mmCIF file of C-alpha atoms in Angstrom:
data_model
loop_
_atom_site.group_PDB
_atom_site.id
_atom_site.type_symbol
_atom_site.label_atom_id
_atom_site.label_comp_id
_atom_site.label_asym_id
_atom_site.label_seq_id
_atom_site.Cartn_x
_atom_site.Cartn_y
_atom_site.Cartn_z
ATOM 1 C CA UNK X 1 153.788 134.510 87.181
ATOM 2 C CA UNK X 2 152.769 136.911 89.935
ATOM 3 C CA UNK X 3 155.061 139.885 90.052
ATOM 4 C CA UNK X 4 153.451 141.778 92.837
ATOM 5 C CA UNK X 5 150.741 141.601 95.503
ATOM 6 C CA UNK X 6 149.156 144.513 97.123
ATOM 7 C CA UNK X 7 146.278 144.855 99.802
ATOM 8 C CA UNK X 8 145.367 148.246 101.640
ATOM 9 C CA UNK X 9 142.145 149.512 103.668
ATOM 10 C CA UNK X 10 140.801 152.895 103.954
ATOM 11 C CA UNK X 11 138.300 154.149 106.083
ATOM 12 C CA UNK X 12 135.410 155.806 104.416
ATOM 13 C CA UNK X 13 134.774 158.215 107.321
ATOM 14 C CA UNK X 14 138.220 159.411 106.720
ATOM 15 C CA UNK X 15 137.631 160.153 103.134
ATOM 16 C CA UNK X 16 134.300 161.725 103.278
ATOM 17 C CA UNK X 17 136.396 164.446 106.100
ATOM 18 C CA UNK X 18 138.507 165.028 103.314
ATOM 19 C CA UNK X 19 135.809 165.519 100.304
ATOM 20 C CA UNK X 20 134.046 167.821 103.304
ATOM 21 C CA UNK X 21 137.458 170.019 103.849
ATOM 22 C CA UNK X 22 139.083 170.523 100.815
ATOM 23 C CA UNK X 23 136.414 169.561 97.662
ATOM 24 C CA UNK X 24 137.815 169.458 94.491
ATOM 25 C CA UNK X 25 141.264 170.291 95.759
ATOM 26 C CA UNK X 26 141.359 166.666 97.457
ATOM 27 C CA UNK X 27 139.977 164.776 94.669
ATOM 28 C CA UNK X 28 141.886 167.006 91.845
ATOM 29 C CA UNK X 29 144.874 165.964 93.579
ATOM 30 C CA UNK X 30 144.238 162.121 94.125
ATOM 31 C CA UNK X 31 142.198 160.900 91.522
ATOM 32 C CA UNK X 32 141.779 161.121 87.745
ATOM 33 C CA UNK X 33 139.041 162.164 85.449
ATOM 34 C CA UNK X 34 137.763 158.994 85.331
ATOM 35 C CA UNK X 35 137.171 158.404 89.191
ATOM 36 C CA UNK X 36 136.253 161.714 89.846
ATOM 37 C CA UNK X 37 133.688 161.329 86.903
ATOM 38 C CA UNK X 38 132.281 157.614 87.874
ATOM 39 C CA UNK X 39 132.847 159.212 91.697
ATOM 40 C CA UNK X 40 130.251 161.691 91.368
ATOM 41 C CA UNK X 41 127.507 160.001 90.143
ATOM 42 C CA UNK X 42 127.013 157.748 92.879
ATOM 43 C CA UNK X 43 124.713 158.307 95.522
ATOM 44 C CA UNK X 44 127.406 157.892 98.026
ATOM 45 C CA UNK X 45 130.819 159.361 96.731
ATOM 46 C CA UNK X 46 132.834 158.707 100.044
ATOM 47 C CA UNK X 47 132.739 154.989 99.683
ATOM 48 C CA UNK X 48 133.232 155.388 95.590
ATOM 49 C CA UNK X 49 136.392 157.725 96.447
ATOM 50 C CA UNK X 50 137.261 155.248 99.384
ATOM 51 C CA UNK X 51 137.488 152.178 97.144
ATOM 52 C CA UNK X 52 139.773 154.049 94.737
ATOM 53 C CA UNK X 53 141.755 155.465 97.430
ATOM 54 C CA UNK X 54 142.790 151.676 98.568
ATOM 55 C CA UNK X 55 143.019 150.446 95.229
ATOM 56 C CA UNK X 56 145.753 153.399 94.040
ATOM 57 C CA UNK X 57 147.539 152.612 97.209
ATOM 58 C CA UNK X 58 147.331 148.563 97.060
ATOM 59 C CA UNK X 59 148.612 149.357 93.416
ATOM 60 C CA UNK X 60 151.528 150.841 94.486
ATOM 61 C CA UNK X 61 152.462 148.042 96.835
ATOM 62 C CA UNK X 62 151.908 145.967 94.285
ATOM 63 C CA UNK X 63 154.446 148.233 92.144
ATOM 64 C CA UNK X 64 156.645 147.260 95.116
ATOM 65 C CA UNK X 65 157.240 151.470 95.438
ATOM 66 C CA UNK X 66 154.293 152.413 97.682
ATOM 67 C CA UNK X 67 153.797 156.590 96.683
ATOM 68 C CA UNK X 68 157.839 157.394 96.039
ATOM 69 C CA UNK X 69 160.257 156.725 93.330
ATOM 70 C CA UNK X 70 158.034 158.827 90.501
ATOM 71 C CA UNK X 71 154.718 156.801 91.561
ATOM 72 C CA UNK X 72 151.981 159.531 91.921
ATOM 73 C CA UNK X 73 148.560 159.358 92.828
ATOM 74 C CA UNK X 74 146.930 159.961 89.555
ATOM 75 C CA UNK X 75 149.212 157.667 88.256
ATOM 76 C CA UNK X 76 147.204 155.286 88.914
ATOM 77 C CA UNK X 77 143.769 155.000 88.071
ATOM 78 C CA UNK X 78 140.700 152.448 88.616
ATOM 79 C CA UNK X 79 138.747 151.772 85.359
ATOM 80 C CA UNK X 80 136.244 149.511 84.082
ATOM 81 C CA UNK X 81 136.648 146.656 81.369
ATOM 82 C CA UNK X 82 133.741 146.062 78.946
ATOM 83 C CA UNK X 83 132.502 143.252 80.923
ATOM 84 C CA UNK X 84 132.652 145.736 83.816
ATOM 85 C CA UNK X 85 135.597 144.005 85.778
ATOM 86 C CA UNK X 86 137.499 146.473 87.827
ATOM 87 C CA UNK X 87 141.148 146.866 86.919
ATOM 88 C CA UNK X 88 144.066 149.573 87.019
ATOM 89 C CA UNK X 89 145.744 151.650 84.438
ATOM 90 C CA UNK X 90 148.956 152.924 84.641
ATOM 91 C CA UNK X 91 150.543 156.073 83.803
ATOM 92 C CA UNK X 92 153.995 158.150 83.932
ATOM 93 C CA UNK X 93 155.979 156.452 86.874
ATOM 94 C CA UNK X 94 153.939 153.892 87.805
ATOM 95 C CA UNK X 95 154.078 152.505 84.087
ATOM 96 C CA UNK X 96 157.509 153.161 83.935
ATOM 97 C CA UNK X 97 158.058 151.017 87.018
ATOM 98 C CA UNK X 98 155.639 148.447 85.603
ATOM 99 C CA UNK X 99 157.393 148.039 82.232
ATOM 100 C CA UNK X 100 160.768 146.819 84.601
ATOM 101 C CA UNK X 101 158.976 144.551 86.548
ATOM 102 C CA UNK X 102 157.472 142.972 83.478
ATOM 103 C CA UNK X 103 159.956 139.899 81.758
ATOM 104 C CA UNK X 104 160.998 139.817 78.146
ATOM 105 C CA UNK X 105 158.066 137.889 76.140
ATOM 106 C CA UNK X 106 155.299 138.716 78.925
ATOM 107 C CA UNK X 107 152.381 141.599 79.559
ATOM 108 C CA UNK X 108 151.278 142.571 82.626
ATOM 109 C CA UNK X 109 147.722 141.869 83.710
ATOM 110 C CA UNK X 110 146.392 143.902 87.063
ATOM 111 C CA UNK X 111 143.918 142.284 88.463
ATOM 112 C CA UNK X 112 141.862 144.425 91.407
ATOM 113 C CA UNK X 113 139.301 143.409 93.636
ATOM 114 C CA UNK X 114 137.458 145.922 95.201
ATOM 115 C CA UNK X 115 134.739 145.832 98.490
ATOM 116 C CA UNK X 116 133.214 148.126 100.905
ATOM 117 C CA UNK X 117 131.043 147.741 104.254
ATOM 118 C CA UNK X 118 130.830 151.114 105.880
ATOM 119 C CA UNK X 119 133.205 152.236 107.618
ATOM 120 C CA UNK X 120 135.884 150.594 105.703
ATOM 121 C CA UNK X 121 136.387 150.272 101.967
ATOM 122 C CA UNK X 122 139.150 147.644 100.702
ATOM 123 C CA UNK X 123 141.338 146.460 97.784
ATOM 124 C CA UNK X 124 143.589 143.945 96.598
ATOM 125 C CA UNK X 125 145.868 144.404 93.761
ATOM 126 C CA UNK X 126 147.327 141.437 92.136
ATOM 127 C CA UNK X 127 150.237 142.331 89.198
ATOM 128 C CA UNK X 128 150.657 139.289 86.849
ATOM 129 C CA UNK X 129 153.350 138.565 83.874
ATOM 130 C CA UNK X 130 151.544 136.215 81.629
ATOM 131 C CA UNK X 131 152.950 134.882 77.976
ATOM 132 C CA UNK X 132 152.442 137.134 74.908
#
């Protein structure tokens, strides 16, 4: 069952003003260790950043919250399954507000698609309940 959908675009220019201005204190602020980590490695770290910027804010539309109600930004964080799927993991508030969204005798399962094509980086955040 589909508890939550969540879409949201971001424009890489926008982001790479931001990285430019404020450095770490921007992505210190926004993004966990794990983003800023994969982030920095790539040859272009706007578009990384970019893609994880939509995704944390499709998340939390998903969430049904958008960035209020104890849902921070490094609350929410993009990471990597084995097989190298993207998905989201969830901390503090936004797990919190998961774990009520979530029916008795289900887990959640976020599934995230992520694209870019300069200027504009996109994702789509899908929150499902599915049987234990």
């Amino acid at each position: 069952m589909i508890l939550g959908i969540g879409s949201d675009l971001s424009d890489i220019r926008r982001i790479q003003g931001s990285l430019d201005r404020f450095g770490e204190r921007f992505t210190h602020r926004i993004f966990t260790e794990i983003e800023r980590t994969r982030s920095e490695r790539k040859p272009d770290k706007a578009s990384s950043y970019a893609k994880r910027f939509a995704a944390k804010e499709a998340c939390a539309k998903a969430l049904g919250t958008g960035m209020r109600a104890g849902v921070f930004w490094r609350d929410m964080g993009v990471v990597n399954m084995r097989s190298g799927q993207p998905t989201m993991a969830l901390t503090n508030g936004a797990l919190a507000r998961l774990e009520t969204m979530v029916p008795a005798g289900h887990k959640p399962v976020i599934h995230l698609s992520l694209t870019d094509d300069h200027p504009y980086a996109q994702a789509f955040v899908i929150i499902e309940a599915v049987p234990v």
